[in-house]
Short mmCIF file of the C-alpha atoms (twelve columns), coordinates in Angstrom:
data_MODEL
# 
_entry.id   MODEL 
# 
loop_
_atom_site.group_PDB 
_atom_site.id 
_atom_site.type_symbol 
_atom_site.label_atom_id 
_atom_site.label_alt_id 
_atom_site.label_comp_id 
_atom_site.label_asym_id 
_atom_site.label_seq_id 
_atom_site.Cartn_x 
_atom_site.Cartn_y 
_atom_site.Cartn_z 
_atom_site.pdbx_PDB_model_num 
ATOM 1   C CA . UNK A 1   161.585 32.279 77.916 1 
ATOM 2   C CA . UNK A 2   162.681 35.783 78.911 1 
ATOM 3   C CA . UNK A 3   159.941 37.854 80.486 1 
ATOM 4   C CA . UNK A 4   160.018 41.559 81.219 1 
ATOM 5   C CA . UNK A 5   158.687 41.232 84.758 1 
ATOM 6   C CA . UNK A 6   158.397 44.978 85.414 1 
ATOM 7   C CA . UNK A 7   156.331 45.528 82.275 1 
ATOM 8   C CA . UNK A 8   154.187 42.463 82.999 1 
ATOM 9   C CA . UNK A 9   153.528 43.649 86.574 1 
ATOM 10  C CA . UNK A 10  152.697 47.216 85.476 1 
ATOM 11  C CA . UNK A 11  150.361 45.851 82.804 1 
ATOM 12  C CA . UNK A 12  148.673 43.569 85.331 1 
ATOM 13  C CA . UNK A 13  148.012 46.513 87.663 1 
ATOM 14  C CA . UNK A 14  146.531 48.374 84.672 1 
ATOM 15  C CA . UNK A 15  144.332 45.373 83.907 1 
ATOM 16  C CA . UNK A 16  143.058 45.200 87.490 1 
ATOM 17  C CA . UNK A 17  142.379 48.941 87.491 1 
ATOM 18  C CA . UNK A 18  140.516 48.668 84.182 1 
ATOM 19  C CA . UNK A 19  138.263 45.925 85.538 1 
ATOM 20  C CA . UNK A 20  137.568 47.976 88.683 1 
ATOM 21  C CA . UNK A 21  136.713 51.091 86.638 1 
ATOM 22  C CA . UNK A 22  134.532 49.060 84.300 1 
ATOM 23  C CA . UNK A 23  132.698 47.461 87.219 1 
ATOM 24  C CA . UNK A 24  132.132 50.836 88.836 1 
ATOM 25  C CA . UNK A 25  130.865 52.188 85.514 1 
ATOM 26  C CA . UNK A 26  128.415 49.297 85.234 1 
ATOM 27  C CA . UNK A 27  127.177 49.263 88.818 1 
ATOM 28  C CA . UNK A 28  127.870 52.532 90.618 1 
ATOM 29  C CA . UNK A 29  128.514 55.404 88.272 1 
ATOM 30  C CA . UNK A 30  125.949 58.001 87.445 1 
ATOM 31  C CA . UNK A 31  124.776 58.241 83.854 1 
ATOM 32  C CA . UNK A 32  126.872 61.341 83.173 1 
ATOM 33  C CA . UNK A 33  130.210 59.567 83.760 1 
ATOM 34  C CA . UNK A 34  129.301 55.979 82.881 1 
ATOM 35  C CA . UNK A 35  130.308 56.382 79.222 1 
ATOM 36  C CA . UNK A 36  133.636 58.024 80.101 1 
ATOM 37  C CA . UNK A 37  134.547 55.278 82.571 1 
ATOM 38  C CA . UNK A 38  133.465 52.489 80.240 1 
ATOM 39  C CA . UNK A 39  135.480 53.882 77.340 1 
ATOM 40  C CA . UNK A 40  138.543 54.420 79.504 1 
ATOM 41  C CA . UNK A 41  138.312 50.941 81.015 1 
ATOM 42  C CA . UNK A 42  138.011 49.286 77.594 1 
ATOM 43  C CA . UNK A 43  141.066 51.047 76.205 1 
ATOM 44  C CA . UNK A 44  143.079 50.508 79.375 1 
ATOM 45  C CA . UNK A 45  142.291 46.786 79.480 1 
ATOM 46  C CA . UNK A 46  143.054 46.323 75.782 1 
ATOM 47  C CA . UNK A 47  146.419 48.021 76.140 1 
ATOM 48  C CA . UNK A 48  147.236 46.194 79.375 1 
ATOM 49  C CA . UNK A 49  146.824 42.962 77.418 1 
ATOM 50  C CA . UNK A 50  148.996 44.346 74.630 1 
ATOM 51  C CA . UNK A 51  151.680 45.215 77.185 1 
ATOM 52  C CA . UNK A 52  151.572 41.675 78.618 1 
ATOM 53  C CA . UNK A 53  152.002 40.294 75.090 1 
ATOM 54  C CA . UNK A 54  154.999 42.592 74.628 1 
ATOM 55  C CA . UNK A 55  156.461 41.453 77.956 1 
ATOM 56  C CA . UNK A 56  156.259 37.842 76.735 1 
ATOM 57  C CA . UNK A 57  157.437 38.483 73.137 1 
ATOM 58  C CA . UNK A 58  160.134 35.944 72.188 1 
ATOM 59  C CA . UNK A 59  163.617 37.375 71.931 1 
ATOM 60  C CA . UNK A 60  162.575 40.505 73.793 1 
ATOM 61  C CA . UNK A 61  163.399 43.060 71.063 1 
ATOM 62  C CA . UNK A 62  163.876 46.692 72.083 1 
ATOM 63  C CA . UNK A 63  161.070 48.015 69.866 1 
ATOM 64  C CA . UNK A 64  158.623 45.582 71.432 1 
ATOM 65  C CA . UNK A 65  159.845 46.466 74.927 1 
ATOM 66  C CA . UNK A 66  159.264 50.155 74.217 1 
ATOM 67  C CA . UNK A 67  155.895 49.442 72.564 1 
ATOM 68  C CA . UNK A 68  154.748 47.601 75.674 1 
ATOM 69  C CA . UNK A 69  155.580 50.518 77.915 1 
ATOM 70  C CA . UNK A 70  153.933 52.995 75.533 1 
ATOM 71  C CA . UNK A 71  150.783 50.855 75.438 1 
ATOM 72  C CA . UNK A 72  150.623 50.468 79.195 1 
ATOM 73  C CA . UNK A 73  151.385 54.094 80.073 1 
ATOM 74  C CA . UNK A 74  149.184 55.383 77.250 1 
ATOM 75  C CA . UNK A 75  146.261 53.251 78.403 1 
ATOM 76  C CA . UNK A 76  146.724 54.470 81.962 1 
ATOM 77  C CA . UNK A 77  146.870 58.151 80.954 1 
ATOM 78  C CA . UNK A 78  143.870 57.770 78.642 1 
ATOM 79  C CA . UNK A 79  141.742 55.969 81.220 1 
ATOM 80  C CA . UNK A 80  142.651 58.135 84.198 1 
ATOM 81  C CA . UNK A 81  142.143 61.369 82.288 1 
ATOM 82  C CA . UNK A 82  138.622 60.266 81.324 1 
ATOM 83  C CA . UNK A 83  137.895 59.131 84.899 1 
ATOM 84  C CA . UNK A 84  139.120 62.410 86.370 1 
ATOM 85  C CA . UNK A 85  137.232 64.331 83.709 1 
ATOM 86  C CA . UNK A 86  134.053 62.551 84.762 1 
ATOM 87  C CA . UNK A 87  134.601 62.692 88.525 1 
ATOM 88  C CA . UNK A 88  136.021 66.205 88.784 1 
ATOM 89  C CA . UNK A 89  134.230 67.823 85.837 1 
ATOM 90  C CA . UNK A 90  137.378 69.646 84.782 1 
ATOM 91  C CA . UNK A 91  137.261 70.211 81.007 1 
ATOM 92  C CA . UNK A 92  141.016 70.930 80.954 1 
ATOM 93  C CA . UNK A 93  141.625 67.244 81.699 1 
ATOM 94  C CA . UNK A 94  140.102 66.479 78.310 1 
ATOM 95  C CA . UNK A 95  143.296 67.857 76.763 1 
ATOM 96  C CA . UNK A 96  145.333 65.120 78.473 1 
ATOM 97  C CA . UNK A 97  143.304 62.260 76.985 1 
ATOM 98  C CA . UNK A 98  144.731 62.573 73.442 1 
ATOM 99  C CA . UNK A 99  148.265 62.227 74.846 1 
ATOM 100 C CA . UNK A 100 147.351 58.758 76.075 1 
ATOM 101 C CA . UNK A 101 145.805 58.008 72.687 1 
ATOM 102 C CA . UNK A 102 148.951 59.060 70.857 1 
ATOM 103 C CA . UNK A 103 151.063 56.792 73.060 1 
ATOM 104 C CA . UNK A 104 148.732 53.852 72.379 1 
ATOM 105 C CA . UNK A 105 148.852 54.457 68.619 1 
ATOM 106 C CA . UNK A 106 152.650 54.737 68.757 1 
ATOM 107 C CA . UNK A 107 152.794 51.382 70.557 1 
ATOM 108 C CA . UNK A 108 150.889 49.658 67.758 1 
ATOM 109 C CA . UNK A 109 153.065 51.297 65.095 1 
ATOM 110 C CA . UNK A 110 156.243 50.177 66.868 1 
ATOM 111 C CA . UNK A 111 154.884 46.638 66.839 1 
ATOM 112 C CA . UNK A 112 154.368 46.921 63.089 1 
ATOM 113 C CA . UNK A 113 158.029 47.886 62.720 1 
ATOM 114 C CA . UNK A 114 159.178 45.099 65.032 1 
ATOM 115 C CA . UNK A 115 157.078 42.501 63.217 1 
ATOM 116 C CA . UNK A 116 158.414 43.548 59.791 1 
ATOM 117 C CA . UNK A 117 162.070 43.522 60.793 1 
ATOM 118 C CA . UNK A 118 163.903 40.458 59.538 1 
ATOM 119 C CA . UNK A 119 166.142 40.293 62.618 1 
ATOM 120 C CA . UNK A 120 163.559 41.255 65.232 1 
ATOM 121 C CA . UNK A 121 165.626 39.945 68.131 1 
ATOM 122 C CA . UNK A 122 167.836 43.027 67.709 1 
ATOM 123 C CA . UNK A 123 165.013 45.463 66.951 1 
# 
């Protein structure tokens, strides 16, 4: 089985970071940032798992490869922007969060295209 090792490693780092942020949100964060950290950690972890699935996708189609990177980078941007928004109280960082969201949505839509293609190994 072909595995995209770089994508899998990047996704695994995202997963570890998401667990750390979630744990901090549950045990050390003040009430004002707890919700931001929890939300960011949930989305980051979900999209880290999606990226791992893309890294392991049989045949390793290009659309799936790209979707995995969009999911992983989008989850990272989304989560970090919420964390920085909470820690630094900079409202301008709130404008970065939707960029991560758009990347995550694009990743899912690329997977739809890849799944519907009849010859997905060349997608």
